[in-house]
XYZ file of C-alpha atoms in Angstrom:
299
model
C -11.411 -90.751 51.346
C -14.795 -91.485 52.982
C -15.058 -91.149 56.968
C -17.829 -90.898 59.199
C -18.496 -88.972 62.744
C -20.847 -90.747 65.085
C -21.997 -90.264 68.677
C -23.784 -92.918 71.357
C -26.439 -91.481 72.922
C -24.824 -92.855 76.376
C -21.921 -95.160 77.525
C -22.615 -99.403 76.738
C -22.184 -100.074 80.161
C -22.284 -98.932 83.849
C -18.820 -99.124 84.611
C -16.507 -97.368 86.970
C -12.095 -97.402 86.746
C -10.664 -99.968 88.431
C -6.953 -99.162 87.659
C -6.667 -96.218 85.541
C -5.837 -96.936 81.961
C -5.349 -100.854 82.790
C -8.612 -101.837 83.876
C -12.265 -100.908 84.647
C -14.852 -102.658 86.500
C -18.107 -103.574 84.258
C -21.832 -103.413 86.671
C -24.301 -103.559 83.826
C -24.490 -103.952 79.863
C -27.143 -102.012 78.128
C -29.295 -104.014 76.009
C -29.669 -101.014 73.416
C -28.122 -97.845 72.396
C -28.851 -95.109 69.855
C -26.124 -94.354 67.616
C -25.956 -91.367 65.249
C -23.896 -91.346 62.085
C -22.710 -88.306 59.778
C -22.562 -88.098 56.646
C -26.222 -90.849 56.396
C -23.805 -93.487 55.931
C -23.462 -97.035 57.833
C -26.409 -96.016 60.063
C -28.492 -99.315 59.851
C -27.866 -102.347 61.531
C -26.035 -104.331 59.369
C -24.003 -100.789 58.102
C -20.804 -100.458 58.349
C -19.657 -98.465 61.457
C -22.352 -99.930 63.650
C -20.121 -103.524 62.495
C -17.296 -101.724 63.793
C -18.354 -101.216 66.872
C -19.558 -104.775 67.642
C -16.371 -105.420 66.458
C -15.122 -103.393 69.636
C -17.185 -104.254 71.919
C -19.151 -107.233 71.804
C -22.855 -108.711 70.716
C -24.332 -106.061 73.128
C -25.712 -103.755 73.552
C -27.617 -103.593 70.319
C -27.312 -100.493 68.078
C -29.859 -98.530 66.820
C -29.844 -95.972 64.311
C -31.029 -92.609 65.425
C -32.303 -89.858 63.430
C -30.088 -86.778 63.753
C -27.545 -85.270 66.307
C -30.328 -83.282 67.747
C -32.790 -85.944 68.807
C -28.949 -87.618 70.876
C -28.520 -84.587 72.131
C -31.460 -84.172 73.418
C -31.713 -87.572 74.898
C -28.496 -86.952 76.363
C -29.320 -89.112 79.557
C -26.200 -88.025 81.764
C -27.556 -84.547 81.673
C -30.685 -85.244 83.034
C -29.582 -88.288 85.319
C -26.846 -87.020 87.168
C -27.673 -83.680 88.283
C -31.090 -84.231 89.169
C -30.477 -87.259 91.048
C -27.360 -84.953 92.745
C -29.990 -82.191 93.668
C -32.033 -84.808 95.075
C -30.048 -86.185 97.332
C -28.558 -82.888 98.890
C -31.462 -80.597 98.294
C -32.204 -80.753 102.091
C -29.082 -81.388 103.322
C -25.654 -79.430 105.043
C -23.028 -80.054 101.993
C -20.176 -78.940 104.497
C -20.978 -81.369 106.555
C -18.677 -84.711 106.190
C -20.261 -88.348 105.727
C -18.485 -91.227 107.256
C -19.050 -93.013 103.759
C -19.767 -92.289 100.588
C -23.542 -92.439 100.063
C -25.117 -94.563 97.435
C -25.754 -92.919 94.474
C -29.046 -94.581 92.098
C -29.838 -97.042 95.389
C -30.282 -93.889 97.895
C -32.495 -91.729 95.476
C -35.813 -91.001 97.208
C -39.000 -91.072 95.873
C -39.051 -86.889 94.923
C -35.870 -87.672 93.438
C -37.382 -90.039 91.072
C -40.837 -87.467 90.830
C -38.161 -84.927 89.662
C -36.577 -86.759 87.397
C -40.441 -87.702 85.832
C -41.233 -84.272 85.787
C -37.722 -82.921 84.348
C -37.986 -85.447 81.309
C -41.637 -84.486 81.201
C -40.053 -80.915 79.505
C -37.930 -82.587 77.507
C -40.460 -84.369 75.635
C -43.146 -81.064 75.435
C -39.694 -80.007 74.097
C -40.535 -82.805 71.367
C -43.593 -82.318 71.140
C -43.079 -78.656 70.200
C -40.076 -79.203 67.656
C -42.477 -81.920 65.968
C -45.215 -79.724 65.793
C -42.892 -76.905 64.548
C -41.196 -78.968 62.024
C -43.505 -81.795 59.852
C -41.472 -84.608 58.645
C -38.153 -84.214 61.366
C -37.720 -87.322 62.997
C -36.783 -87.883 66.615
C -37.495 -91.190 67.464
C -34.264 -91.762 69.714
C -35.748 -89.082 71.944
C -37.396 -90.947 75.097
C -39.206 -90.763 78.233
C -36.128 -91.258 80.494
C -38.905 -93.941 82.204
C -38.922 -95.471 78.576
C -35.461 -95.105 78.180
C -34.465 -97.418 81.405
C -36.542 -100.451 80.454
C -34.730 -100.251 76.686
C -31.521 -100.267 78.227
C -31.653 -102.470 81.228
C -34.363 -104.618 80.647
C -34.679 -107.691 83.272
C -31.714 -106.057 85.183
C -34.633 -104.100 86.763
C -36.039 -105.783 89.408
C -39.114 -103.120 89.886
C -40.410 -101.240 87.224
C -43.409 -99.637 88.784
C -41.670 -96.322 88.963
C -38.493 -94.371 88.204
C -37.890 -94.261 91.964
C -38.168 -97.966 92.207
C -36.334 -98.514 88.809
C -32.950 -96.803 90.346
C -33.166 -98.874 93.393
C -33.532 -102.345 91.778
C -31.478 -102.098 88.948
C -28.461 -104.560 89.165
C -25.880 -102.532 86.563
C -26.553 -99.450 89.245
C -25.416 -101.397 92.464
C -22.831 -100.325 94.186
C -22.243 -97.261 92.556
C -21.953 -93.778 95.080
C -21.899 -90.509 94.695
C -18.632 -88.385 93.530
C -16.798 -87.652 97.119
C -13.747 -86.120 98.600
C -11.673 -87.444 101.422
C -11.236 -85.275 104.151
C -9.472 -85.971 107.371
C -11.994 -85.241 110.582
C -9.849 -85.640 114.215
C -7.817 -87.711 112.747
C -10.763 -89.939 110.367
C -11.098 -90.469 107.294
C -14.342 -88.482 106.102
C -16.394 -88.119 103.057
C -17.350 -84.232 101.268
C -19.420 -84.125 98.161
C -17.191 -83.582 94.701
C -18.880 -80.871 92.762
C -15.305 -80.885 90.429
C -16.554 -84.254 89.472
C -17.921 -84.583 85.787
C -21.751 -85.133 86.780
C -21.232 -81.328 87.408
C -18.531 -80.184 85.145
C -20.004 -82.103 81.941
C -23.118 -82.568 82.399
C -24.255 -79.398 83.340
C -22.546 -77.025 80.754
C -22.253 -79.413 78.134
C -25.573 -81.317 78.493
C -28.906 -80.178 81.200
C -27.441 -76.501 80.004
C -27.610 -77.584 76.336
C -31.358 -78.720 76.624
C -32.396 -75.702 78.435
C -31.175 -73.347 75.882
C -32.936 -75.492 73.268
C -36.042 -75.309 75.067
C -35.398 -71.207 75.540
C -35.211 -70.902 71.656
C -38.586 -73.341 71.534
C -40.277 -70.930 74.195
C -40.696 -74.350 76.278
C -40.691 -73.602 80.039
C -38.807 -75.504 81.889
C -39.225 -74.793 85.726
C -37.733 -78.182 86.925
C -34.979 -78.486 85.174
C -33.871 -74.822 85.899
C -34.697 -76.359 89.964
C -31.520 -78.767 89.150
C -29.667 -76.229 87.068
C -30.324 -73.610 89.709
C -28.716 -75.374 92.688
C -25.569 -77.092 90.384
C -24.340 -73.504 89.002
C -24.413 -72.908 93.029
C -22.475 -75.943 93.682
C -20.246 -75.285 91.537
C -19.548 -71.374 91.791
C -21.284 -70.763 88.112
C -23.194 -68.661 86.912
C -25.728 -69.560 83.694
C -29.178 -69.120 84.374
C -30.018 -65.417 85.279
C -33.532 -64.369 85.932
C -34.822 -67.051 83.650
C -32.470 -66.821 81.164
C -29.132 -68.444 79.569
C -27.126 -64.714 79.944
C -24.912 -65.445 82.842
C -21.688 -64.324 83.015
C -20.084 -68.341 82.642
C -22.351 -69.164 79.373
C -19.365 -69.164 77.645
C -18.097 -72.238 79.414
C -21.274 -73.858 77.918
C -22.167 -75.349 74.727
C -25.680 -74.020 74.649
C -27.108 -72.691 71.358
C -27.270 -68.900 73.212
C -23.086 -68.777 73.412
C -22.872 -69.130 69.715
C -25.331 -66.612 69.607
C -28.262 -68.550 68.404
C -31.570 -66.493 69.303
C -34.130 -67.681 66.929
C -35.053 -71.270 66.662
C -35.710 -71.719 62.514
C -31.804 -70.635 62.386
C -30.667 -72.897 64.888
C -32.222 -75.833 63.063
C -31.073 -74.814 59.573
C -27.102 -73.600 60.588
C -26.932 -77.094 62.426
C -28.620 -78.630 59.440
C -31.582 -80.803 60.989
C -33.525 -79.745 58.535
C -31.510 -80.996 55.765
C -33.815 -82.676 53.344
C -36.759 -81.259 50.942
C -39.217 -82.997 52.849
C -38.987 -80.743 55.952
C -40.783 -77.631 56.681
C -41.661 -75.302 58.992
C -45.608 -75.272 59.726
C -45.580 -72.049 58.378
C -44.137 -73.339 55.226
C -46.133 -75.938 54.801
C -49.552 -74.426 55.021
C -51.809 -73.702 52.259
C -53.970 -71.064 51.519
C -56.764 -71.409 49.477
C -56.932 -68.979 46.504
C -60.497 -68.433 46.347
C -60.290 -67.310 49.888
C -61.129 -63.414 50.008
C -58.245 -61.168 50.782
C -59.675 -60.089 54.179
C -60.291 -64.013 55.101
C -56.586 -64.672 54.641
């Protein structure tokens, strides 16, 4: 019997619960989403399991193939979305101290906010750059700028797209939406205290920015902004992964990062996880040539 395991890169919509496990409130549809397949089966458009899922959810968004588990992983746009726009927010501010409403989570970003999350994807794709350079012939064209990535998915929804900054404040599927809170009761009023139990925290961090990071570690990538965000959410959240500039905290094993299955060589990471599967990729190493007439000392 023939089955298949696939992953979206991110959610179809924007969408928060209404009434949980009755009903959910849709804010935006995504115009396109990667999808990765395993085994190489179904993964074009008119294939079988992207049919499926049209089937399940509608005309939109569009699905497009991606090339391997690594380059979804890697665009993995929770990770990098959530936390960093999180640290932006409260980098300057008193996190004990109650608001008297939830504050608004994509509409309140700031302009470093959006900066940092430039300069955070900006690592992510040297991360690219590097594995490409690395490894001729592996594909990861589902890997984006995470400016790239919000014009694919949102298209017209966006009412500026000069910037990232002004991106997150015009984009109609993002309206609305706050950030995770707590009620707490202040002399007798209802008051508002940041949820670091929430999943842009839980997840996202040790099963997604975390990920990346160790990826990038293995690469010998640095990554100075994105350990900024990790930095300040293993605070948040009482963790500990990121330890004098390396994954070898004492909570890795929480994570799914390449360094708690004990991954400390890049080649073997690629080859156990098999994106490299497929005669036509090589290392660089493997792939160059040396000429025979060259003299020994030459070589």
């Amino acid at each position: 019997r023939h089955s298949n395991l696939f992953a979206l890169e991110t959610l179809p919509w924007a969408c928060r619960i209404v009434d949980y496990g009755k009903s959910v409130e849709v804010l935006g549809t995504k115009k396109e989403v990667e999808v990765i397949v395993s085994p190489k089966h179904g993964t074009t458009k008119d294939g079988f399991v992207t049919d499926v899922l049209h089937n399940l959810i509608g005309r939109l968004p569009e699905f497009d193939p991606a090339d391997n588990f690594l380059s979804v992983t890697l665009m993995n746009i929770n990770s990098v979305w959530h936390p960093t726009i999180s640290y932006g927010f409260y980098r300057d501010k008193d996190v004990t101290k109650p608001f008297d409403e939830p504050p608004l989570f994509y509409y309140g970003a700031d302009a470093y906010t959006g900066d940092k999350l430039a300069k955070v994807s900006d690592e992510v794709m040297e991360l690219k750059r590097v594995l490409l350079e690395r490894y001729s012939n592996l594909h990861l064209d589902a890997l984006h700028h995470v400016s790239e990535w919000m014009v694919r998915s949102y298209g017209d929804d966006i009412g500026d797209k000069t910037s990232i900054y002004t991106m997150l404040r015009t984009n109609k599927g993002y309206r609305g939406l706050t950030h995770p809170m707590r009620e707490v009761e202040v002399d007798g009023k209802t008051k508002y205290l940041p949820n670091f139990k929430y999943r842009y925290f839980t997840e996202d961090i040790p099963m997604g920015l975390v990920v990346t990071r160790g990826i990038a570690e293995l690469a010998g990538v640095p990554t100075p902004h994105m350990d900024d965000v990790i930095l300040w959410c293993q605070e948040m959240l009482g963790k500990e992964y990121i330890v004098d500039g390396k994954l070898v905290g004492k909570d890795l094993h929480s994570t799914r990062a390449p360094q708690h299955y004990g991954f400390t060589n890049l080649d073997d990471f690629m080859e156990v996880n098999h994106y490299l599967d497929g005669p036509e990729v090589k290392t660089v190493s493997e792939t160059a040539q040396v000429d025979p007439s060259t003299p020994a000392t030459a070589q």
